[in-house]
Tab-separated table of C-alpha atoms and ligand atoms in Angstrom:
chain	number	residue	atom	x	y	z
A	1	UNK	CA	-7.155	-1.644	-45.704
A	2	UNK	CA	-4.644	0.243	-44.259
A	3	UNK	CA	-7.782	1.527	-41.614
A	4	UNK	CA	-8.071	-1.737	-40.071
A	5	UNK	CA	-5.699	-0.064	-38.000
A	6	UNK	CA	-7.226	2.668	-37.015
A	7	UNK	CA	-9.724	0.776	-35.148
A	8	UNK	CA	-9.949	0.939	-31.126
A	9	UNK	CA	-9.103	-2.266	-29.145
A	10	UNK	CA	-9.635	-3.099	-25.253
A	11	UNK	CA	-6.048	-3.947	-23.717
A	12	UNK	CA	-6.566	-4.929	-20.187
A	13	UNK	CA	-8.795	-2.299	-18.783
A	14	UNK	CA	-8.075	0.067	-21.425
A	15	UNK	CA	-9.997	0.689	-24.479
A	16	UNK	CA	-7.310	1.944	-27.127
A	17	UNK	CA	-7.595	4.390	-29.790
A	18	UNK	CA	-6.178	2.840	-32.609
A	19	UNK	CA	-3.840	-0.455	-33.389
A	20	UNK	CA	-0.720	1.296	-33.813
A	21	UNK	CA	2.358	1.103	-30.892
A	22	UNK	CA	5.160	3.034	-30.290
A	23	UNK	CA	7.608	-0.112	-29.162
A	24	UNK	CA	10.164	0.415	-26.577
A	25	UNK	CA	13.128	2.057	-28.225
A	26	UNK	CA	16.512	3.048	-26.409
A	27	UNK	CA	17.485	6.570	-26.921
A	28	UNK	CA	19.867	7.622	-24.173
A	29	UNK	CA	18.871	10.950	-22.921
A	30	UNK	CA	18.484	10.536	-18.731
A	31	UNK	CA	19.795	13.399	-17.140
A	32	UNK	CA	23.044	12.578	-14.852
A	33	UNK	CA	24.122	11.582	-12.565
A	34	UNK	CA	21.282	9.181	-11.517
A	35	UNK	CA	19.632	8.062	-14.915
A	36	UNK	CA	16.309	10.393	-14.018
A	37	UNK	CA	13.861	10.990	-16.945
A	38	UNK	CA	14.010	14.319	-18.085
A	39	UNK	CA	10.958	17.272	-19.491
A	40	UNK	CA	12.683	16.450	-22.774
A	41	UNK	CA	12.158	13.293	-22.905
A	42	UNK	CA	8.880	14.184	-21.623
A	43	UNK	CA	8.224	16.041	-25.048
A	44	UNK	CA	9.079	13.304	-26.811
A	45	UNK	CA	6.827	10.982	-25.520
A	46	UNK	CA	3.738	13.830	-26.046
A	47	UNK	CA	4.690	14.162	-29.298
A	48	UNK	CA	3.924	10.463	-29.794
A	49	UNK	CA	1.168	10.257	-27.682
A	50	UNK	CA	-1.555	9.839	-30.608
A	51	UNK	CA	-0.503	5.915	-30.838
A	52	UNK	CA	-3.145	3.965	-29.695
A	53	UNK	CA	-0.482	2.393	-27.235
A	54	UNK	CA	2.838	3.100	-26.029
A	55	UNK	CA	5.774	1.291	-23.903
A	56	UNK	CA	9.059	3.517	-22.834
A	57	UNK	CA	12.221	2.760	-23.169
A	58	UNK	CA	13.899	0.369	-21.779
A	59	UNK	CA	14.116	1.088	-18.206
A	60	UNK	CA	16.689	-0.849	-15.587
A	61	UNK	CA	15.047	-1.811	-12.539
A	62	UNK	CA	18.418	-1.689	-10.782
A	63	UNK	CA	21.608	-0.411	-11.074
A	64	UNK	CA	23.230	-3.920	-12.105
A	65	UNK	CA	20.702	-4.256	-14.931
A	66	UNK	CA	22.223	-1.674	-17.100
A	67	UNK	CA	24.319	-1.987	-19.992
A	68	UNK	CA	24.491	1.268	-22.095
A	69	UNK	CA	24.984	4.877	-20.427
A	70	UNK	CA	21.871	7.751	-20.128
A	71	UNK	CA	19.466	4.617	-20.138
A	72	UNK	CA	16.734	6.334	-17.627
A	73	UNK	CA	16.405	3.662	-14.326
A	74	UNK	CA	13.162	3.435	-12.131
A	75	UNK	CA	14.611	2.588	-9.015
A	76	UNK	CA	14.813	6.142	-7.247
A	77	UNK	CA	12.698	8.589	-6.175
A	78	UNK	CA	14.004	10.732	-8.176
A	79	UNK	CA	13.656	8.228	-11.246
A	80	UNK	CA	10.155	7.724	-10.233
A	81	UNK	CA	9.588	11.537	-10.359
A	82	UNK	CA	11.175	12.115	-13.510
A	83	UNK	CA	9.050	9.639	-15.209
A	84	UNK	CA	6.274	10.922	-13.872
A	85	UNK	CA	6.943	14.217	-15.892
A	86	UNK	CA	6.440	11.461	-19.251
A	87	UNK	CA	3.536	10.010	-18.022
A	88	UNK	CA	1.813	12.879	-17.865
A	89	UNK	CA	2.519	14.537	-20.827
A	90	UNK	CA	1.210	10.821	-22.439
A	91	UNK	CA	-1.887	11.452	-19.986
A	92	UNK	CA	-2.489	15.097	-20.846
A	93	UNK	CA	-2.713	14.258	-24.859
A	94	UNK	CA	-5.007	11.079	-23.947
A	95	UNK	CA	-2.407	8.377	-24.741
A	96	UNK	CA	-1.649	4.971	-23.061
A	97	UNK	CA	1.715	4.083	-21.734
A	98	UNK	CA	3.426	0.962	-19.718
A	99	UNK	CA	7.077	1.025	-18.942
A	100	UNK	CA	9.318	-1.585	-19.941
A	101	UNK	CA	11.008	-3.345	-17.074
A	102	UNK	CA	14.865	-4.172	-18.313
A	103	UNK	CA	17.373	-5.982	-16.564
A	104	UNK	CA	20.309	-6.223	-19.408
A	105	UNK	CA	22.107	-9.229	-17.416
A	106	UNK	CA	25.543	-9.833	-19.365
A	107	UNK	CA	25.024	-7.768	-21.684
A	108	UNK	CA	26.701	-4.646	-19.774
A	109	UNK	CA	30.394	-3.771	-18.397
A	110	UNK	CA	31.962	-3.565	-15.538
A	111	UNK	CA	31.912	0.403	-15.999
A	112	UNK	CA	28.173	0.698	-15.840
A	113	UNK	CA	28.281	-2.075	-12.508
A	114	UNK	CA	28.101	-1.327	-9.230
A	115	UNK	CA	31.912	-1.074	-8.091
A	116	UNK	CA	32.991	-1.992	-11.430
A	117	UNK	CA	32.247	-5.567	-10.646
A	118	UNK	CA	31.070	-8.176	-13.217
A	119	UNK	CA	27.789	-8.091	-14.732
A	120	UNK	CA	24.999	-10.955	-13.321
A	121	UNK	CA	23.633	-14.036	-15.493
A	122	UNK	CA	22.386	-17.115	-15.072
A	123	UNK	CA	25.685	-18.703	-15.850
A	124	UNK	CA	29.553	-17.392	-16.015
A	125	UNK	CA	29.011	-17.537	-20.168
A	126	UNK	CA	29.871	-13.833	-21.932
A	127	UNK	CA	27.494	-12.758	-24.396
A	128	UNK	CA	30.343	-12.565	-27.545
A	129	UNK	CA	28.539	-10.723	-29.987
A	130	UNK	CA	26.840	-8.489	-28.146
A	131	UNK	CA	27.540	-4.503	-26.808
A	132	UNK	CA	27.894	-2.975	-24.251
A	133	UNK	CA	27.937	1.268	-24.286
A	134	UNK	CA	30.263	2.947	-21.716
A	135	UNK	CA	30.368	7.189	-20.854
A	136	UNK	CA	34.250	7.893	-21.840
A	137	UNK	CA	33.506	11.556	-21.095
A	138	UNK	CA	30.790	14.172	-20.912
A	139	UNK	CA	28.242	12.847	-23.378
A	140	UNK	CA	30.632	10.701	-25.190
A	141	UNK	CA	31.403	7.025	-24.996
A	142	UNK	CA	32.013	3.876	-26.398
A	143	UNK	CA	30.715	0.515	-27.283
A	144	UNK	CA	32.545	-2.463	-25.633
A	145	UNK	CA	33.158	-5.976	-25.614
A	146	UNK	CA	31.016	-7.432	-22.116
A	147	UNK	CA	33.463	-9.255	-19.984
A	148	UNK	CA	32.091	-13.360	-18.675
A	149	UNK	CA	29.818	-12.399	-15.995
A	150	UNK	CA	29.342	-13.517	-12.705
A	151	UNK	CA	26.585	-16.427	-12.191
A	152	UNK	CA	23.748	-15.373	-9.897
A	153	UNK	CA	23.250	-17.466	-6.674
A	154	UNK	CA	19.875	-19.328	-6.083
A	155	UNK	CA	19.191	-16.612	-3.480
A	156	UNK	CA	20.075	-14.033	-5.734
A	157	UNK	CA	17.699	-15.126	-8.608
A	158	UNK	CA	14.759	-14.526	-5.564
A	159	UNK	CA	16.254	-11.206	-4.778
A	160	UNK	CA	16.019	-10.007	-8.374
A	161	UNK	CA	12.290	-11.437	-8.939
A	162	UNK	CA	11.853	-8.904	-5.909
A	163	UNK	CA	13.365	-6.041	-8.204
A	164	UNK	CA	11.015	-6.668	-10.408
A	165	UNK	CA	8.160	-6.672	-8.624
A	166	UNK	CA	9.731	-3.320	-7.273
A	167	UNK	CA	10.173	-2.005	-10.129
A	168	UNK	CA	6.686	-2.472	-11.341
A	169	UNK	CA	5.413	-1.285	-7.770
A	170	UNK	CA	7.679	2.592	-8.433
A	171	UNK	CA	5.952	2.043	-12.383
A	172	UNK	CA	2.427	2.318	-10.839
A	173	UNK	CA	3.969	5.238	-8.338
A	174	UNK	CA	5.000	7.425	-11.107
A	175	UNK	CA	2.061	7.367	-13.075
A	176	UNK	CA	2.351	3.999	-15.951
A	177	UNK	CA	-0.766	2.526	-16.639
A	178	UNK	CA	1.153	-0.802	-16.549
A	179	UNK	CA	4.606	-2.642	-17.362
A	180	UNK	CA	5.796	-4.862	-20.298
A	181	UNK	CA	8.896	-7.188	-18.991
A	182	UNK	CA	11.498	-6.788	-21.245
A	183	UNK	CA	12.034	-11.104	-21.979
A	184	UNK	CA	13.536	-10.400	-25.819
A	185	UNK	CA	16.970	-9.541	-27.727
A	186	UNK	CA	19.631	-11.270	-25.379
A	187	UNK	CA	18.805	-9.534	-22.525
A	188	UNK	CA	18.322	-11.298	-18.442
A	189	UNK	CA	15.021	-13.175	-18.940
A	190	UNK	CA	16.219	-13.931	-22.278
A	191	UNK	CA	19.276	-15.692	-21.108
A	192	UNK	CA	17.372	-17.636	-18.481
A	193	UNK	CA	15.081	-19.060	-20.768
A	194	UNK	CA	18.374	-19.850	-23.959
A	195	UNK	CA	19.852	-23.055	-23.319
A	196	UNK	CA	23.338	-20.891	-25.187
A	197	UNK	CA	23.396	-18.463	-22.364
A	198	UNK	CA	21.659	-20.703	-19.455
A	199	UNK	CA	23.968	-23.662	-17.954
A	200	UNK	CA	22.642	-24.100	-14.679
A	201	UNK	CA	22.628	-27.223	-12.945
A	202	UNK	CA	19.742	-26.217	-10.589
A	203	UNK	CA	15.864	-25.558	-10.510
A	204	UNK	CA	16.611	-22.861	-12.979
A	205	UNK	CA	18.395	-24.122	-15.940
A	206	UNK	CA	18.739	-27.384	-17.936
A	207	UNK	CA	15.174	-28.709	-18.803
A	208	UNK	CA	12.892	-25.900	-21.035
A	209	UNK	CA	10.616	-26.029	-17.917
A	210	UNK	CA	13.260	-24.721	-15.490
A	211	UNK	CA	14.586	-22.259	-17.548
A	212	UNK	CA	11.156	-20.912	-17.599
A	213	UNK	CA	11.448	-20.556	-13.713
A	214	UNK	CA	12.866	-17.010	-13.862
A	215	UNK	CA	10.135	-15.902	-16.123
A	216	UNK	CA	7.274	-17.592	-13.998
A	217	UNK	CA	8.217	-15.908	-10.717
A	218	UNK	CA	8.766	-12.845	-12.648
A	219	UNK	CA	5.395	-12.768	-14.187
A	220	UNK	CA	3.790	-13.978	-11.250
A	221	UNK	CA	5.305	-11.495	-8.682
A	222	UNK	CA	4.162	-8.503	-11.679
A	223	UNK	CA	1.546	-9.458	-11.587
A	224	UNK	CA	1.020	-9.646	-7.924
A	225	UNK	CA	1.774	-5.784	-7.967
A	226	UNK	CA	-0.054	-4.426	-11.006
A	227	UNK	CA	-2.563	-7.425	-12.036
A	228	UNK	CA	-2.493	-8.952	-14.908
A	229	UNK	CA	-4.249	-6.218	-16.983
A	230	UNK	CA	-1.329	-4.349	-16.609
A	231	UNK	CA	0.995	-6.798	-17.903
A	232	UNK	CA	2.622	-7.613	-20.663
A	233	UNK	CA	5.915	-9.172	-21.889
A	234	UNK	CA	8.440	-8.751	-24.908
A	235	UNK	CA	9.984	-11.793	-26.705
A	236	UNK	CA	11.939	-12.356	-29.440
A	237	UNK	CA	12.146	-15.871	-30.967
A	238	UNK	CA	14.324	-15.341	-34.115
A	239	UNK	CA	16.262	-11.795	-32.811
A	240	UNK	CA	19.484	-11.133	-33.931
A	241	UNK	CA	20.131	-8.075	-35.266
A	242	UNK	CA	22.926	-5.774	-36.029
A	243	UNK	CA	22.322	-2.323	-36.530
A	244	UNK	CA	25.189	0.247	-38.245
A	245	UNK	CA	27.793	0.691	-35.394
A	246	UNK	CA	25.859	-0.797	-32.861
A	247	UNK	CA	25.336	-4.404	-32.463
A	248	UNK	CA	22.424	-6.102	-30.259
A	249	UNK	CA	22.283	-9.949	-30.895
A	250	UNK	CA	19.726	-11.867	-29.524
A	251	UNK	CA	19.543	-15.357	-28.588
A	252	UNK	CA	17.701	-18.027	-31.200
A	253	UNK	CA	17.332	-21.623	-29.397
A	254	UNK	CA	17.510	-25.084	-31.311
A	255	UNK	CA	13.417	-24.968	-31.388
A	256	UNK	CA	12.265	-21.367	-31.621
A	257	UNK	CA	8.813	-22.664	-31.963
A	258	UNK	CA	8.324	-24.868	-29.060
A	259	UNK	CA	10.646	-22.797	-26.580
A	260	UNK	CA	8.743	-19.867	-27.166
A	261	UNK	CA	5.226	-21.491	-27.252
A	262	UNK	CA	5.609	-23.015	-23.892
A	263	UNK	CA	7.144	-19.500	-22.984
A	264	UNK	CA	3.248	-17.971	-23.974
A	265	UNK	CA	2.161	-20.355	-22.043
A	266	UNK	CA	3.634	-19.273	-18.814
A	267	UNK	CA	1.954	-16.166	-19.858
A	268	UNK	CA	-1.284	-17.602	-20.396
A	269	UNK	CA	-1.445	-19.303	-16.861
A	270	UNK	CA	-1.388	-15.401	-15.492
A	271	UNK	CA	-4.072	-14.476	-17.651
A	272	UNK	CA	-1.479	-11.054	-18.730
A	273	UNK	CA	-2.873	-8.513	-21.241
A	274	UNK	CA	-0.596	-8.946	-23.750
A	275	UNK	CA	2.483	-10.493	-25.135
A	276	UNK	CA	4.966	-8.488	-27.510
A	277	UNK	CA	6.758	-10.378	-30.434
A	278	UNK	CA	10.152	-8.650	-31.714
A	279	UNK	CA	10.550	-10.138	-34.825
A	280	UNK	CA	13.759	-9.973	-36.606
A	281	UNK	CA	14.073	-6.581	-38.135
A	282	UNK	CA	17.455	-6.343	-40.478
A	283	UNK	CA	17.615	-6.571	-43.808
A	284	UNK	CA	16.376	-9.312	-45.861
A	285	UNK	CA	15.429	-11.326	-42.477
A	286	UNK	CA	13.300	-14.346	-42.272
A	287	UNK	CA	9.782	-14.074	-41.817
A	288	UNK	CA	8.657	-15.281	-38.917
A	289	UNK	CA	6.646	-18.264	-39.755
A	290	UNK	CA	2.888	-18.197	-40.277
A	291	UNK	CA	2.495	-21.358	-38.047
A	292	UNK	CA	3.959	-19.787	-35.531
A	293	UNK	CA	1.813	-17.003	-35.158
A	294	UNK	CA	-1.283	-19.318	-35.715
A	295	UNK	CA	0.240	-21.228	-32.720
A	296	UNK	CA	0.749	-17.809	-30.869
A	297	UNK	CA	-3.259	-16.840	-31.431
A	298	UNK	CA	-4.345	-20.159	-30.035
A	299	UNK	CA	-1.802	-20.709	-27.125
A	300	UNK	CA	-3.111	-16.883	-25.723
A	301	UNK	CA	-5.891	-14.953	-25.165
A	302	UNK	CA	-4.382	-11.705	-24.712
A	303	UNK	CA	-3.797	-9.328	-27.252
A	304	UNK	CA	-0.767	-10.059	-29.424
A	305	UNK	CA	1.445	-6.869	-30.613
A	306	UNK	CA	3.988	-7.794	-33.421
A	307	UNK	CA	7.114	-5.458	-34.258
A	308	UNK	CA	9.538	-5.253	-37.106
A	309	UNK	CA	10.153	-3.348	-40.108
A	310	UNK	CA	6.053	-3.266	-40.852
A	311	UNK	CA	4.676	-1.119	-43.621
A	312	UNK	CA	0.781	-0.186	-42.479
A	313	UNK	CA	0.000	-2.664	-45.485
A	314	UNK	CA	1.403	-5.660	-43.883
A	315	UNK	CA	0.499	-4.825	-40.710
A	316	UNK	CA	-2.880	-4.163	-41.143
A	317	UNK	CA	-3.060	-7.774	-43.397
A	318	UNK	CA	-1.723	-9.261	-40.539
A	319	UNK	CA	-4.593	-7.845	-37.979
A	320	UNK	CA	-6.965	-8.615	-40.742
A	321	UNK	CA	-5.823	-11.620	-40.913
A	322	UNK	CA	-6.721	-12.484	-37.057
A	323	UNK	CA	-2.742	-13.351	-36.101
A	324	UNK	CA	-2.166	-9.971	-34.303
A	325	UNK	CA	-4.289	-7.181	-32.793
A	326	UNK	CA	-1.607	-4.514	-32.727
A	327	UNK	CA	1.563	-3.389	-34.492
A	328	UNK	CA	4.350	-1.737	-33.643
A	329	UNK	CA	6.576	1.014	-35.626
A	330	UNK	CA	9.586	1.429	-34.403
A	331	UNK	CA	11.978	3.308	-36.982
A	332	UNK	CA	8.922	5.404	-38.619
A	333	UNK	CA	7.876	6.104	-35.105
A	334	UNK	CA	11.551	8.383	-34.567
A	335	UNK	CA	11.339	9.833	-37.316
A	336	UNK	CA	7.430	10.578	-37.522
A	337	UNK	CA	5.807	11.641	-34.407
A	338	UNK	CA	2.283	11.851	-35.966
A	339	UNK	CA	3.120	8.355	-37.479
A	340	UNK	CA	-0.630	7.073	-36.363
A	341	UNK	CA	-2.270	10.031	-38.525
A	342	UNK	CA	0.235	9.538	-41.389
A	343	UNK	CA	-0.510	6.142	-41.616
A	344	UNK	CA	-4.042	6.493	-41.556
A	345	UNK	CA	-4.274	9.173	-43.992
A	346	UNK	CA	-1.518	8.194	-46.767
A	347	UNK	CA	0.541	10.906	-45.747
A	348	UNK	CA	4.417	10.618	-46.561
A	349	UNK	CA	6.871	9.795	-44.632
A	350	UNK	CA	9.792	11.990	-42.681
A	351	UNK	CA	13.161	9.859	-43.409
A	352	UNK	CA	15.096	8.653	-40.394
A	353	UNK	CA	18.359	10.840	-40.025
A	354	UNK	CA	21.808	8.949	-38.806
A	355	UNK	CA	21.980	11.856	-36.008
A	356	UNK	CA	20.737	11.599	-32.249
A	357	UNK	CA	19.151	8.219	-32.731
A	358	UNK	CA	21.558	6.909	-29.634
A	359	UNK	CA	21.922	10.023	-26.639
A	360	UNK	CA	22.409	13.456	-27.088
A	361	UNK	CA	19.993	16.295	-27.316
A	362	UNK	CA	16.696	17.299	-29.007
A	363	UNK	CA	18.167	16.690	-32.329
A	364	UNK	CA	17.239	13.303	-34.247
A	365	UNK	CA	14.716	13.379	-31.105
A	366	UNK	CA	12.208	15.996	-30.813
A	367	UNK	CA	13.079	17.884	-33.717
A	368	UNK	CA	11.055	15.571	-36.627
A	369	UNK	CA	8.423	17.820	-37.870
A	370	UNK	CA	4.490	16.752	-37.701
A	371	UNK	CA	2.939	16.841	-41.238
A	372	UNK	CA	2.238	20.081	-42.909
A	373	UNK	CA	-0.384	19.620	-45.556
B	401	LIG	C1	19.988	-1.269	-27.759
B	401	LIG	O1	20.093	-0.300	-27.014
B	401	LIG	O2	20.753	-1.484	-28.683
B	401	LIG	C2	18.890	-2.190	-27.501
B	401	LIG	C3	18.230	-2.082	-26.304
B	401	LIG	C4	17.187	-2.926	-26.035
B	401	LIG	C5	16.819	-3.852	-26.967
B	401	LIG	C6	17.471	-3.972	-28.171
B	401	LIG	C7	18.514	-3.133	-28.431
B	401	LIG	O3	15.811	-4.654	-26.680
């Protein structure tokens, strides 16, 4: 059952290995100053290269968009060379990879913003439960509380789409095969499109349709760049998660269902490759709702990638199933970098260690053994 995964599906113009993602995962480990990919992280990406598709990290498409230290930007040159060094390591070992376009919005500090001004939203609303992760010294910080944030002019919303497009134009420089927008867990696009975080009074906020704006113009200037093969776009209808010491709570509207069904939509019109569903992935969570993902399947045509505590088992049910085409691993994927072959082949599992999961150096990174037999 468990092989319905290891089956190869077309995602835009690429014809994929197998069904199983590594899912953009934050680990902190830019070189600084500057935020610049490094040849560890490099490794790290080879070593997972066997998935039959992979996003990167988070990466900020500006300097205002982020909102934990050693996040890796792609705004530079030198951020578009270091990544380079990642994408072909993926390349050499025959794997896939997009990078994920992140703007965090209010979810940062004024220690990680340009002249320690306030972060940028769509309205002057702090995100309360949420963290931000400040240096404090040498490879050392701190989470913190982000302060209200600044509202983003009209003119400023236009500027940003431009980042994005930007940012998916230095992608394509430094050797991606495409970009996933980042539109899930609390994060910019996420708090354009949550009546809690979005109080506009203009073209952008209020009605479900306007605070879809930001998204539209963002997918639509992507996809202007890279072409909507080489899209795709993260959401998370029911996030809100807390994880040990760090927190990362996303934003769940009145109607998860509709708002994020006319959000697929917006994707749909573009004809994108894919869209990415974060479901919620603590303990004990709610499932997401099987009439939601029937709605998902017949609202797109794209491939649809689901994420969140999966066993193979379940996710392989669900493919079988015809509600998603690929699933994501994100825990088992740290700790196992052969995770596609262990799956595939009943092999056990390496445990996730506490250590190096947030910054530091190869260990809890590159250190998790491949399976011995
Ligand atoms: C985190 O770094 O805690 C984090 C980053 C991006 C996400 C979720 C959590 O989408």
């Amino acid at each position: 059952m468990t092989s319905r995964l290891n089956t190869p599906v077309k995602l835009g113009h690429h014809m994929l290995n197998n069904r199983v993602v590594l899912p953009p995962l934050t680990r902190q480990r830019s070189a600084q100053p500057g935020d610049i990919a490094t040849d560890l992280m490099a490794e790290y990406y080879r070593q997972r290269a066997t998935a039959g598709f992979m996003v990167s990290e988070g990466t900020q498409i500006e300097p205002r968009g982020q909102g934990y230290a050693w996040t890796p930007g792609i705004y530079t040159p030198a951020q578009i060379d270091g990544w380079r060094k990642v994408t072909d390591a993926v390349h050499a070992e025959g794997g896939v990879i997009f990078a994920q376009l992140w703007h965090v919005g209010r979810v940062s500090h004024n220690a990680l913003q340009p002249e320690g001004a306030a972060p940028v939203a769509p309205s002057a609303l702090a995100a309360e439960q949420a963290k931000a992760f400040i240096e404090t010294g040498p490879g050392v910080g701190e989470l913190m509380q982000p302060p209200v944030p600044r509202a983003l002019s009209a003119l400023e919303i236009e500027e940003l789409v431009a980042h994005y497009a930007q940012a998916a134009r230095n992608a394509l420089d430094a050797g991606f095969d495409g970009v996933e927008i980042h539109a899930a867990n609390g994060y910019l696009v996420n708090q354009f499109i949550s009546a809690h975080a979005n109080q506009r009074d203009d073209e952008y906020g209020g009605s479900l349709h306007n605070r879809l704006r930001f998204l539209r113009e963002i997918v639509e200037a992507v996809t202007a760049v890279v072409g909507p093969e080489r899209l795709g776009v993260r959401f998370s209808p029911l996030f809100s998660g807390t994880d040990q010491d760090r927190v990362y709570i996303g934003l769940v509207e009145e109607d998860p269902h509709h708002t994020y069904i006319e959000a697929i939509k917006v994707l749909e019109a573009s004809g994108i490759a894919y869209v990415s569903i974060a479901e919620a992935d603590w303990d004990n969570a709610p499932d997401l709702p099987q009439t939601f993902r029937q709605a998902v399947r017949s609202t797109f045509s794209g491939r649809i990638i689901y994420a969140g505590r999966y066993t193979a088992a379940r996710g392989a049910k669900l493919v079988e199933a015809g509600l998603a085409d690929l699933i994501a691993f994100g825990r088992p994927f740290i700790a196992n970098p052969d995770l596609p072959q262990r799956l595939f082949n009943g092999w056990p599992l390496n445990a996730l260690r506490a250590e190096g999961m947030y910054g530091g150096s190869a260990l809890g990174y590159t250190d998790y053994p491949m399976y011995a037999e």
